[in-house]
PDB file of C-alpha atoms in Angstrom:
ATOM      1  CA  MET R 731     -14.910  15.955   9.982  1.00 39.00           C
ATOM      2  CA  THR R 732     -11.587  17.206  11.262  1.00 42.00           C
ATOM      3  CA  GLY R 733      -8.562  15.497  12.723  1.00 50.00           C
ATOM      4  CA  THR R 734      -6.628  12.397  11.734  1.00 86.00           C
ATOM      5  CA  ARG R 735      -8.629   9.293  10.900  1.00 94.00           C
ATOM      6  CA  VAL R 736      -8.361   6.075   8.938  1.00 97.00           C
ATOM      7  CA  ILE R 737     -10.434   6.283   5.753  1.00 97.00           C
ATOM      8  CA  VAL R 738     -11.747   3.192   3.942  1.00 96.00           C
ATOM      9  CA  GLY R 739     -13.545   2.972   0.625  1.00 93.00           C
ATOM     10  CA  VAL R 740     -16.417   0.489   0.366  1.00 91.00           C
ATOM     11  CA  ASP R 741     -18.617  -0.557  -2.563  1.00 85.00           C
ATOM     12  CA  GLY R 742     -20.327  -3.668  -1.205  1.00 80.00           C
ATOM     13  CA  SER R 743     -17.873  -6.096  -2.857  1.00 81.00           C
ATOM     14  CA  THR R 744     -16.194  -8.924  -1.021  1.00 80.00           C
ATOM     15  CA  ASN R 745     -12.815  -7.246  -1.472  1.00 83.00           C
ATOM     16  CA  SER R 746     -14.037  -3.974   0.025  1.00 87.00           C
ATOM     17  CA  ARG R 747     -15.319  -5.939   3.050  1.00 91.00           C
ATOM     18  CA  SER R 748     -11.813  -7.303   3.577  1.00 91.00           C
ATOM     19  CA  ALA R 749     -10.461  -3.744   3.372  1.00 93.00           C
ATOM     20  CA  LEU R 750     -13.143  -2.527   5.837  1.00 95.00           C
ATOM     21  CA  THR R 751     -12.262  -5.175   8.405  1.00 96.00           C
ATOM     22  CA  TRP R 752      -8.550  -4.390   8.025  1.00 96.00           C
ATOM     23  CA  ALA R 753      -9.169  -0.652   8.306  1.00 97.00           C
ATOM     24  CA  ALA R 754     -11.288  -1.075  11.479  1.00 97.00           C
ATOM     25  CA  HIS R 755      -8.492  -2.964  13.212  1.00 97.00           C
ATOM     26  CA  GLU R 756      -5.909  -0.414  12.043  1.00 97.00           C
ATOM     27  CA  ALA R 757      -8.030   2.515  13.292  1.00 97.00           C
ATOM     28  CA  SER R 758      -8.384   0.832  16.667  1.00 96.00           C
ATOM     29  CA  LEU R 759      -4.629   0.173  16.761  1.00 94.00           C
ATOM     30  CA  ARG R 760      -3.978   3.879  16.098  1.00 95.00           C
ATOM     31  CA  GLY R 761      -6.689   5.038  18.487  1.00 95.00           C
ATOM     32  CA  VAL R 762      -8.407   7.149  15.837  1.00 96.00           C
ATOM     33  CA  PRO R 763     -11.922   7.175  14.232  1.00 97.00           C
ATOM     34  CA  LEU R 764     -12.761   5.266  11.103  1.00 97.00           C
ATOM     35  CA  LEU R 765     -14.396   7.097   8.237  1.00 97.00           C
ATOM     36  CA  ILE R 766     -16.230   4.859   5.751  1.00 96.00           C
ATOM     37  CA  VAL R 767     -16.553   6.406   2.277  1.00 94.00           C
ATOM     38  CA  HIS R 768     -18.915   5.275  -0.451  1.00 91.00           C
ATOM     39  CA  SER R 769     -18.988   6.842  -3.902  1.00 84.00           C
ATOM     40  CA  ARG R 770     -22.343   7.917  -5.354  1.00 71.00           C
ATOM     41  CA  PHE R 771     -21.104   6.493  -8.655  1.00 65.00           C
ATOM     42  CA  ARG R 772     -20.566   2.854  -9.504  1.00 58.00           C
ATOM     43  CA  PRO R 773     -19.012   1.245 -12.595  1.00 52.00           C
ATOM     44  CA  ALA R 774     -21.296   0.005 -15.337  1.00 49.00           C
ATOM     45  CA  TYR R 775     -20.424  -2.845 -17.663  1.00 45.00           C
ATOM     46  CA  ASP R 776     -21.865  -4.815 -20.492  1.00 42.00           C
ATOM     47  CA  PRO R 777     -22.837  -8.247 -19.063  1.00 41.00           C
ATOM     48  CA  ILE R 778     -22.371  -9.823 -22.516  1.00 41.00           C
ATOM     49  CA  PHE R 779     -18.603  -9.274 -22.048  1.00 41.00           C
ATOM     50  CA  ALA R 780     -18.664 -10.424 -18.399  1.00 42.00           C
ATOM     51  CA  GLY R 781     -17.193  -7.200 -17.128  1.00 44.00           C
ATOM     52  CA  GLY R 782     -14.522  -6.824 -19.778  1.00 41.00           C
ATOM     53  CA  PHE R 783     -16.131  -3.861 -21.500  1.00 42.00           C
ATOM     54  CA  TYR R 784     -16.826  -0.821 -19.348  1.00 43.00           C
ATOM     55  CA  LEU R 785     -19.343   1.930 -19.794  1.00 41.00           C
ATOM     56  CA  PRO R 786     -19.274   5.346 -18.097  1.00 45.00           C
ATOM     57  CA  PRO R 787     -20.060   5.240 -14.328  1.00 45.00           C
ATOM     58  CA  VAL R 788     -23.731   5.702 -13.373  1.00 44.00           C
ATOM     59  CA  ALA R 789     -25.162   7.339 -10.260  1.00 48.00           C
ATOM     60  CA  ALA R 790     -26.145   4.864  -7.530  1.00 50.00           C
ATOM     61  CA  GLU R 791     -29.630   5.041  -5.983  1.00 53.00           C
ATOM     62  CA  GLY R 792     -30.024   6.672  -2.540  1.00 56.00           C
ATOM     63  CA  ASN R 793     -31.406   3.521  -0.923  1.00 66.00           C
ATOM     64  CA  GLU R 794     -28.510   1.492  -2.249  1.00 68.00           C
ATOM     65  CA  ILE R 795     -25.973   3.982  -0.811  1.00 74.00           C
ATOM     66  CA  ASP R 796     -27.692   4.063   2.573  1.00 83.00           C
ATOM     67  CA  GLU R 797     -27.716   0.248   2.762  1.00 88.00           C
ATOM     68  CA  VAL R 798     -24.037  -0.089   1.876  1.00 87.00           C
ATOM     69  CA  LEU R 799     -23.076   2.476   4.504  1.00 92.00           C
ATOM     70  CA  ARG R 800     -25.311   0.996   7.188  1.00 93.00           C
ATOM     71  CA  VAL R 801     -24.074  -2.550   6.672  1.00 94.00           C
ATOM     72  CA  SER R 802     -20.455  -1.347   6.532  1.00 94.00           C
ATOM     73  CA  SER R 803     -20.839   0.663   9.735  1.00 96.00           C
ATOM     74  CA  GLU R 804     -22.356  -2.333  11.573  1.00 96.00           C
ATOM     75  CA  MET R 805     -19.642  -4.581  10.316  1.00 96.00           C
ATOM     76  CA  ALA R 806     -16.866  -2.255  11.500  1.00 97.00           C
ATOM     77  CA  GLN R 807     -18.432  -1.957  14.952  1.00 96.00           C
ATOM     78  CA  GLN R 808     -18.770  -5.699  15.207  1.00 96.00           C
ATOM     79  CA  VAL R 809     -15.052  -5.992  14.475  1.00 95.00           C
ATOM     80  CA  GLU R 810     -14.064  -3.210  16.906  1.00 97.00           C
ATOM     81  CA  PRO R 811     -16.998  -2.464  19.315  1.00 96.00           C
ATOM     82  CA  GLU R 812     -15.305   0.574  20.892  1.00 96.00           C
ATOM     83  CA  LEU R 813     -14.332   2.155  17.593  1.00 97.00           C
ATOM     84  CA  GLU R 814     -15.783   5.519  16.609  1.00 97.00           C
ATOM     85  CA  VAL R 815     -17.237   5.081  13.091  1.00 97.00           C
ATOM     86  CA  GLU R 816     -18.366   7.793  10.676  1.00 95.00           C
ATOM     87  CA  THR R 817     -19.906   7.308   7.241  1.00 95.00           C
ATOM     88  CA  THR R 818     -20.178   9.530   4.202  1.00 93.00           C
ATOM     89  CA  ALA R 819     -21.398   9.272   0.605  1.00 90.00           C
ATOM     90  CA  ARG R 820     -19.367  11.359  -1.816  1.00 87.00           C
ATOM     91  CA  PRO R 821     -20.136  12.547  -5.346  1.00 81.00           C
ATOM     92  CA  GLY R 822     -17.958  11.477  -8.240  1.00 78.00           C
ATOM     93  CA  PRO R 823     -15.864   8.350  -9.005  1.00 83.00           C
ATOM     94  CA  ALA R 824     -14.556   6.362  -6.075  1.00 85.00           C
ATOM     95  CA  ALA R 825     -10.900   7.385  -6.351  1.00 87.00           C
ATOM     96  CA  LEU R 826     -11.781  11.122  -6.395  1.00 89.00           C
ATOM     97  CA  ALA R 827     -14.194  10.635  -3.448  1.00 89.00           C
ATOM     98  CA  LEU R 828     -11.444   9.024  -1.395  1.00 92.00           C
ATOM     99  CA  LEU R 829      -8.839  11.616  -2.445  1.00 91.00           C
ATOM    100  CA  ASP R 830     -11.174  14.357  -1.326  1.00 92.00           C
ATOM    101  CA  ALA R 831     -11.742  12.669   2.027  1.00 92.00           C
ATOM    102  CA  ALA R 832      -8.024  12.130   2.474  1.00 91.00           C
ATOM    103  CA  SER R 833      -7.340  15.823   1.942  1.00 90.00           C
ATOM    104  CA  GLU R 834      -9.735  16.678   4.766  1.00 89.00           C
ATOM    105  CA  GLY R 835      -7.826  15.223   7.701  1.00 84.00           C
ATOM    106  CA  GLY R 836      -7.078  11.637   6.743  1.00 90.00           C
ATOM    107  CA  GLY R 837      -4.030   9.903   8.126  1.00 92.00           C
ATOM    108  CA  LEU R 838      -4.380   6.721   6.106  1.00 96.00           C
ATOM    109  CA  VAL R 839      -6.530   5.513   3.243  1.00 95.00           C
ATOM    110  CA  VAL R 840      -7.438   1.835   2.982  1.00 95.00           C
ATOM    111  CA  VAL R 841      -8.882   0.240  -0.155  1.00 92.00           C
ATOM    112  CA  GLY R 842      -9.327  -3.198  -1.627  1.00 89.00           C
ATOM    113  CA  SER R 843      -7.090  -4.306  -4.438  1.00 83.00           C
ATOM    114  CA  ARG R 844     -10.148  -4.437  -6.714  1.00 69.00           C
ATOM    115  CA  GLY R 845     -13.841  -3.877  -6.287  1.00 48.00           C
ATOM    116  CA  LEU R 846     -17.052  -4.201  -8.232  1.00 40.00           C
ATOM    117  CA  GLY R 847     -16.515  -4.531 -11.973  1.00 40.00           C
ATOM    118  CA  ALA R 848     -12.840  -5.426 -11.752  1.00 38.00           C
ATOM    119  CA  PHE R 849     -12.085  -8.078 -14.308  1.00 33.00           C
ATOM    120  CA  GLY R 850      -9.091 -10.386 -14.164  1.00 33.00           C
ATOM    121  CA  ALA R 851      -6.964 -11.258 -11.149  1.00 33.00           C
ATOM    122  CA  VAL R 852      -3.777 -10.170 -12.877  1.00 32.00           C
ATOM    123  CA  PHE R 853      -4.923  -6.535 -13.019  1.00 35.00           C
ATOM    124  CA  LEU R 854      -4.956  -4.208 -10.080  1.00 42.00           C
ATOM    125  CA  GLY R 855      -8.160  -2.204  -9.672  1.00 55.00           C
ATOM    126  CA  SER R 856      -8.034   1.311 -11.174  1.00 69.00           C
ATOM    127  CA  VAL R 857      -9.195   2.887  -7.880  1.00 79.00           C
ATOM    128  CA  SER R 858      -6.305   1.368  -5.867  1.00 80.00           C
ATOM    129  CA  VAL R 859      -3.733   2.316  -8.506  1.00 79.00           C
ATOM    130  CA  GLN R 860      -4.917   5.953  -8.687  1.00 82.00           C
ATOM    131  CA  LEU R 861      -5.030   6.302  -4.919  1.00 85.00           C
ATOM    132  CA  ALA R 862      -1.625   4.717  -4.388  1.00 81.00           C
ATOM    133  CA  ALA R 863      -0.131   7.121  -6.957  1.00 82.00           C
ATOM    134  CA  GLN R 864      -1.883  10.355  -6.007  1.00 85.00           C
ATOM    135  CA  SER R 865      -3.058  10.285  -2.411  1.00 88.00           C
ATOM    136  CA  PRO R 866      -1.727  13.028  -0.094  1.00 88.00           C
ATOM    137  CA  VAL R 867      -1.469  10.440   2.701  1.00 92.00           C
ATOM    138  CA  PRO R 868      -0.285   6.845   2.848  1.00 94.00           C
ATOM    139  CA  VAL R 869      -2.488   4.239   1.196  1.00 94.00           C
ATOM    140  CA  VAL R 870      -2.940   0.573   2.159  1.00 95.00           C
ATOM    141  CA  VAL R 871      -4.115  -1.753  -0.550  1.00 93.00           C
ATOM    142  CA  VAL R 872      -5.686  -4.899   0.874  1.00 93.00           C
ATOM    143  CA  PRO R 873      -5.938  -8.090  -1.242  1.00 89.00           C
ATOM    144  CA  ALA R 874      -9.189 -10.079  -1.133  1.00 84.00           C
ATOM    145  CA  GLU R 875      -9.707 -12.271   1.962  1.00 80.00           C
ATOM    146  CA  THR R 876      -6.687 -10.811   3.765  1.00 86.00           C
ATOM    147  CA  THR R 877      -6.990 -10.821   7.554  1.00 86.00           C
ATOM    148  CA  PHE R 878      -5.486  -8.231   9.846  1.00 91.00           C
ATOM    149  CA  SER R 879      -2.468  -9.559  11.704  1.00 90.00           C
ATOM    150  CA  THR R 880       0.217  -8.224  14.056  1.00 90.00           C
ATOM    151  CA  VAL R 881       2.035 -11.568  14.206  1.00 91.00           C
ATOM    152  CA  GLY R 882       4.327 -11.276  11.135  1.00 94.00           C
ATOM    153  CA  PRO R 883       7.008  -8.653  10.670  1.00 97.00           C
ATOM    154  CA  VAL R 884       6.558  -5.391   8.864  1.00 98.00           C
ATOM    155  CA  VAL R 885       8.711  -5.502   5.761  1.00 97.00           C
ATOM    156  CA  VAL R 886       9.998  -2.336   4.029  1.00 97.00           C
ATOM    157  CA  GLY R 887      11.959  -2.058   0.827  1.00 94.00           C
ATOM    158  CA  ILE R 888      14.442   0.818   0.699  1.00 92.00           C
ATOM    159  CA  ASP R 889      16.986   2.177  -1.772  1.00 88.00           C
ATOM    160  CA  GLY R 890      18.204   5.291  -0.003  1.00 83.00           C
ATOM    161  CA  SER R 891      15.966   7.611  -2.017  1.00 83.00           C
ATOM    162  CA  PRO R 892      13.806  10.279  -0.262  1.00 83.00           C
ATOM    163  CA  ALA R 893      10.687   8.234  -1.041  1.00 83.00           C
ATOM    164  CA  SER R 894      12.125   5.107   0.585  1.00 88.00           C
ATOM    165  CA  ASN R 895      13.269   7.092   3.605  1.00 91.00           C
ATOM    166  CA  VAL R 896       9.653   8.171   4.148  1.00 93.00           C
ATOM    167  CA  ALA R 897       8.578   4.519   3.761  1.00 94.00           C
ATOM    168  CA  LEU R 898      11.172   3.500   6.356  1.00 96.00           C
ATOM    169  CA  VAL R 899       9.803   5.873   9.017  1.00 96.00           C
ATOM    170  CA  GLU R 900       6.189   4.804   8.282  1.00 96.00           C
ATOM    171  CA  ALA R 901       7.204   1.122   8.444  1.00 97.00           C
ATOM    172  CA  ALA R 902       8.986   1.692  11.768  1.00 97.00           C
ATOM    173  CA  ASN R 903       5.886   3.359  13.163  1.00 96.00           C
ATOM    174  CA  GLU R 904       3.664   0.510  12.008  1.00 96.00           C
ATOM    175  CA  ALA R 905       5.988  -2.123  13.494  1.00 97.00           C
ATOM    176  CA  THR R 906       6.116  -0.180  16.786  1.00 96.00           C
ATOM    177  CA  ARG R 907       2.301  -0.095  16.964  1.00 94.00           C
ATOM    178  CA  ARG R 908       2.134  -3.832  16.318  1.00 95.00           C
ATOM    179  CA  HIS R 909       5.034  -4.744  18.617  1.00 95.00           C
ATOM    180  CA  SER R 910       6.353  -6.565  15.567  1.00 96.00           C
ATOM    181  CA  PRO R 911       9.895  -6.799  14.131  1.00 97.00           C
ATOM    182  CA  LEU R 912      10.849  -4.492  11.267  1.00 98.00           C
ATOM    183  CA  ASP R 913      12.544  -6.213   8.313  1.00 98.00           C
ATOM    184  CA  ILE R 914      14.505  -3.821   6.051  1.00 97.00           C
ATOM    185  CA  VAL R 915      15.192  -5.134   2.565  1.00 97.00           C
ATOM    186  CA  VAL R 916      17.829  -3.546   0.326  1.00 95.00           C
ATOM    187  CA  ALA R 917      17.986  -5.251  -3.064  1.00 93.00           C
ATOM    188  CA  TYR R 918      20.375  -4.343  -5.853  1.00 89.00           C
ATOM    189  CA  THR R 919      20.979  -5.560  -9.407  1.00 86.00           C
ATOM    190  CA  ILE R 920      24.208  -5.564 -11.438  1.00 81.00           C
ATOM    191  CA  PRO R 921      24.062  -3.893 -14.887  1.00 69.00           C
ATOM    192  CA  ALA R 922      23.636  -6.686 -17.449  1.00 64.00           C
ATOM    193  CA  ASP R 923      25.903  -5.124 -20.064  1.00 58.00           C
ATOM    194  CA  PRO R 924      28.313  -2.581 -18.562  1.00 56.00           C
ATOM    195  CA  LEU R 925      30.234  -0.432 -21.012  1.00 58.00           C
ATOM    196  CA  VAL R 926      33.503  -2.206 -21.606  1.00 54.00           C
ATOM    197  CA  THR R 927      36.675  -0.194 -21.850  1.00 55.00           C
ATOM    198  CA  SER R 928      40.218  -0.601 -20.651  1.00 54.00           C
ATOM    199  CA  LEU R 929      39.201   1.284 -17.514  1.00 59.00           C
ATOM    200  CA  THR R 930      35.974  -0.650 -16.891  1.00 62.00           C
ATOM    201  CA  PRO R 931      35.822  -2.560 -13.595  1.00 62.00           C
ATOM    202  CA  SER R 932      35.250  -6.290 -13.828  1.00 69.00           C
ATOM    203  CA  ILE R 933      31.846  -7.824 -13.052  1.00 70.00           C
ATOM    204  CA  ASP R 934      33.192  -8.936  -9.707  1.00 77.00           C
ATOM    205  CA  GLU R 935      34.305  -5.394  -8.913  1.00 79.00           C
ATOM    206  CA  PHE R 936      30.825  -4.141  -9.963  1.00 77.00           C
ATOM    207  CA  ARG R 937      29.191  -6.661  -7.692  1.00 83.00           C
ATOM    208  CA  THR R 938      31.401  -5.742  -4.751  1.00 88.00           C
ATOM    209  CA  ALA R 939      30.778  -2.056  -5.232  1.00 87.00           C
ATOM    210  CA  PHE R 940      27.023  -2.475  -5.414  1.00 88.00           C
ATOM    211  CA  ARG R 941      26.962  -4.833  -2.410  1.00 92.00           C
ATOM    212  CA  ILE R 942      28.996  -2.365  -0.331  1.00 93.00           C
ATOM    213  CA  ARG R 943      26.664   0.496  -1.250  1.00 92.00           C
ATOM    214  CA  ALA R 944      23.624  -1.617  -0.392  1.00 93.00           C
ATOM    215  CA  GLN R 945      25.141  -2.646   2.951  1.00 94.00           C
ATOM    216  CA  GLU R 946      25.821   1.012   3.784  1.00 94.00           C
ATOM    217  CA  ALA R 947      22.182   1.915   2.920  1.00 94.00           C
ATOM    218  CA  ALA R 948      20.888  -0.975   5.052  1.00 95.00           C
ATOM    219  CA  ALA R 949      23.050   0.032   8.061  1.00 96.00           C
ATOM    220  CA  ALA R 950      21.915   3.676   7.788  1.00 95.00           C
ATOM    221  CA  ALA R 951      18.299   2.593   7.472  1.00 96.00           C
ATOM    222  CA  ALA R 952      18.488   0.351  10.485  1.00 96.00           C
ATOM    223  CA  GLU R 953      19.997   3.171  12.565  1.00 96.00           C
ATOM    224  CA  ASN R 954      17.252   5.580  11.455  1.00 95.00           C
ATOM    225  CA  ALA R 955      14.548   3.025  12.242  1.00 96.00           C
ATOM    226  CA  ARG R 956      15.865   2.545  15.796  1.00 96.00           C
ATOM    227  CA  ARG R 957      15.560   6.292  16.311  1.00 95.00           C
ATOM    228  CA  VAL R 958      11.786   5.877  15.859  1.00 94.00           C
ATOM    229  CA  SER R 959      11.676   3.424  18.766  1.00 93.00           C
ATOM    230  CA  GLN R 960      14.608   2.130  20.824  1.00 90.00           C
ATOM    231  CA  THR R 961      12.656  -1.015  21.640  1.00 93.00           C
ATOM    232  CA  LEU R 962      11.969  -1.881  17.964  1.00 96.00           C
ATOM    233  CA  ALA R 963      13.555  -5.119  16.752  1.00 97.00           C
ATOM    234  CA  VAL R 964      15.214  -4.225  13.472  1.00 97.00           C
ATOM    235  CA  ARG R 965      16.598  -6.666  10.948  1.00 96.00           C
ATOM    236  CA  ALA R 966      18.302  -5.721   7.712  1.00 96.00           C
ATOM    237  CA  GLN R 967      18.796  -7.880   4.619  1.00 95.00           C
ATOM    238  CA  VAL R 968      20.976  -7.117   1.596  1.00 96.00           C
ATOM    239  CA  LEU R 969      19.973  -9.165  -1.416  1.00 94.00           C
ATOM    240  CA  GLU R 970      21.117  -9.325  -5.002  1.00 93.00           C
ATOM    241  CA  GLY R 971      18.218  -9.408  -7.429  1.00 92.00           C
ATOM    242  CA  PRO R 972      15.292  -7.317  -8.745  1.00 91.00           C
ATOM    243  CA  PRO R 973      13.929  -5.279  -5.830  1.00 91.00           C
ATOM    244  CA  ALA R 974      10.265  -6.260  -6.273  1.00 91.00           C
ATOM    245  CA  ARG R 975      11.140  -9.987  -6.376  1.00 92.00           C
ATOM    246  CA  GLU R 976      13.423  -9.832  -3.388  1.00 93.00           C
ATOM    247  CA  ILE R 977      10.990  -7.814  -1.298  1.00 94.00           C
ATOM    248  CA  ALA R 978       8.250 -10.282  -2.125  1.00 92.00           C
ATOM    249  CA  ARG R 979      10.430 -13.214  -1.143  1.00 92.00           C
ATOM    250  CA  ALA R 980      11.336 -11.547   2.161  1.00 93.00           C
ATOM    251  CA  ALA R 981       7.680 -10.849   2.862  1.00 93.00           C
ATOM    252  CA  VAL R 982       6.400 -14.443   2.877  1.00 91.00           C
ATOM    253  CA  ALA R 983       5.377 -14.219   6.535  1.00 92.00           C
ATOM    254  CA  ALA R 984       4.785 -10.421   6.665  1.00 95.00           C
ATOM    255  CA  SER R 985       1.824  -8.804   8.286  1.00 95.00           C
ATOM    256  CA  LEU R 986       2.379  -5.629   6.210  1.00 97.00           C
ATOM    257  CA  VAL R 987       4.688  -4.596   3.405  1.00 96.00           C
ATOM    258  CA  VAL R 988       5.680  -0.889   3.025  1.00 96.00           C
ATOM    259  CA  VAL R 989       7.077   0.659  -0.121  1.00 93.00           C
ATOM    260  CA  GLY R 990       7.643   4.194  -1.405  1.00 89.00           C
ATOM    261  CA  SER R 991       5.634   5.443  -4.337  1.00 82.00           C
ATOM    262  CA  ARG R 992       8.864   5.618  -6.355  1.00 65.00           C
ATOM    263  CA  GLY R 993      12.593   5.445  -5.780  1.00 50.00           C
ATOM    264  CA  TYR R 994      15.809   6.226  -7.565  1.00 51.00           C
ATOM    265  CA  GLY R 995      15.686   5.917 -11.341  1.00 45.00           C
ATOM    266  CA  GLU R 996      11.929   6.269 -11.586  1.00 44.00           C
ATOM    267  CA  PHE R 997      10.559   9.386 -13.324  1.00 39.00           C
ATOM    268  CA  ARG R 998       8.417  11.814 -11.392  1.00 42.00           C
ATOM    269  CA  GLY R 999       4.750  12.275 -12.107  1.00 42.00           C
ATOM    270  CA  PRO R1000       1.285  11.109 -11.027  1.00 43.00           C
ATOM    271  CA  VAL R1001       2.136   7.408 -11.484  1.00 48.00           C
ATOM    272  CA  LEU R1002       3.583   4.644  -9.362  1.00 57.00           C
ATOM    273  CA  GLY R1003       7.150   3.496  -9.736  1.00 66.00           C
ATOM    274  CA  SER R1004       7.819   0.094 -11.293  1.00 78.00           C
ATOM    275  CA  VAL R1005       8.750  -1.567  -8.002  1.00 83.00           C
ATOM    276  CA  SER R1006       5.646  -0.450  -6.134  1.00 81.00           C
ATOM    277  CA  GLN R1007       3.448  -1.367  -9.083  1.00 81.00           C
ATOM    278  CA  THR R1008       4.870  -4.857  -9.244  1.00 86.00           C
ATOM    279  CA  ILE R1009       4.572  -5.365  -5.428  1.00 88.00           C
ATOM    280  CA  LEU R1010       0.931  -4.229  -5.526  1.00 84.00           C
ATOM    281  CA  ARG R1011       0.048  -6.363  -8.556  1.00 81.00           C
ATOM    282  CA  HIS R1012       1.202  -9.602  -7.004  1.00 80.00           C
ATOM    283  CA  ALA R1013       0.783  -8.948  -3.296  1.00 82.00           C
ATOM    284  CA  LYS R1014      -0.648 -11.591  -1.003  1.00 87.00           C
ATOM    285  CA  TRP R1015      -0.446  -9.228   1.965  1.00 91.00           C
ATOM    286  CA  PRO R1016      -1.525  -5.638   2.637  1.00 94.00           C
ATOM    287  CA  VAL R1017       0.782  -3.165   1.003  1.00 94.00           C
ATOM    288  CA  LEU R1018       1.233   0.395   2.386  1.00 95.00           C
ATOM    289  CA  VAL R1019       2.428   2.943  -0.167  1.00 93.00           C
ATOM    290  CA  THR R1020       3.954   6.154   1.149  1.00 92.00           C
ATOM    291  CA  HIS R1021       4.578   9.429  -0.675  1.00 82.00           C
ATOM    292  CA  SER R1022       7.636  11.659  -0.273  1.00 71.00           C
ATOM    293  CA  HIS R1023       5.486  14.824  -0.575  1.00 58.00           C
TER     294      HIS R1023
END
């Protein structure tokens, strides 16, 4: 199993089937094989608490694994008949199984926003959170019942940080593959309580300075995106407001939203930044999370 491929995690849930369909289309669009990964472990829960109380994962039966992989492979080939499809069952929890597969030649990992055992729509599944934070390659988190589309624009949120610059290039590549416009969103917020001294600028001066900085970042991002493809239609928006909220508003008709794993002001470590977490938690569209490493 060498070379770049799209990797998708399946567990037999409805959400993982949506991710599988999305991943099959994406692999076909990229012209690469699809690798379907199923973990040999599945979550256990106490039915009395309706999934709200979790027990340690238990090993799945061999027949169950074979059936999930067989059905998943058939579904992928029905979606994209010419697609090369591979399957594998990996030991260990699902997130670790997918991380291992990604480190062996993956170009993209696709996973549902939540799978078997996930409890409450307000919570993002633990597998998708861990993958989005730690994967060595970009990760797409697909909400339930999401269909693959190339009609809407690809929307990317940037702030000029190294992580957002990586997201910009990935978004430009995705938009180019889809022949879709690229919408760049630069959102900024004004400090609520700036330190007041005789030398402190007024709120209007703060707002003007932040807007100018955002406009400069948007112009530089648009120029960098056009270097990826001279035929790419690039649109840039500068918006005042919380970045996650403004990106979500700009993405109403998006086919894909791209964010960096973290940007300026967010501490480093094996966790997602606040903006990417919020986007993932409330997304109604597939979200691609890139990593600066």
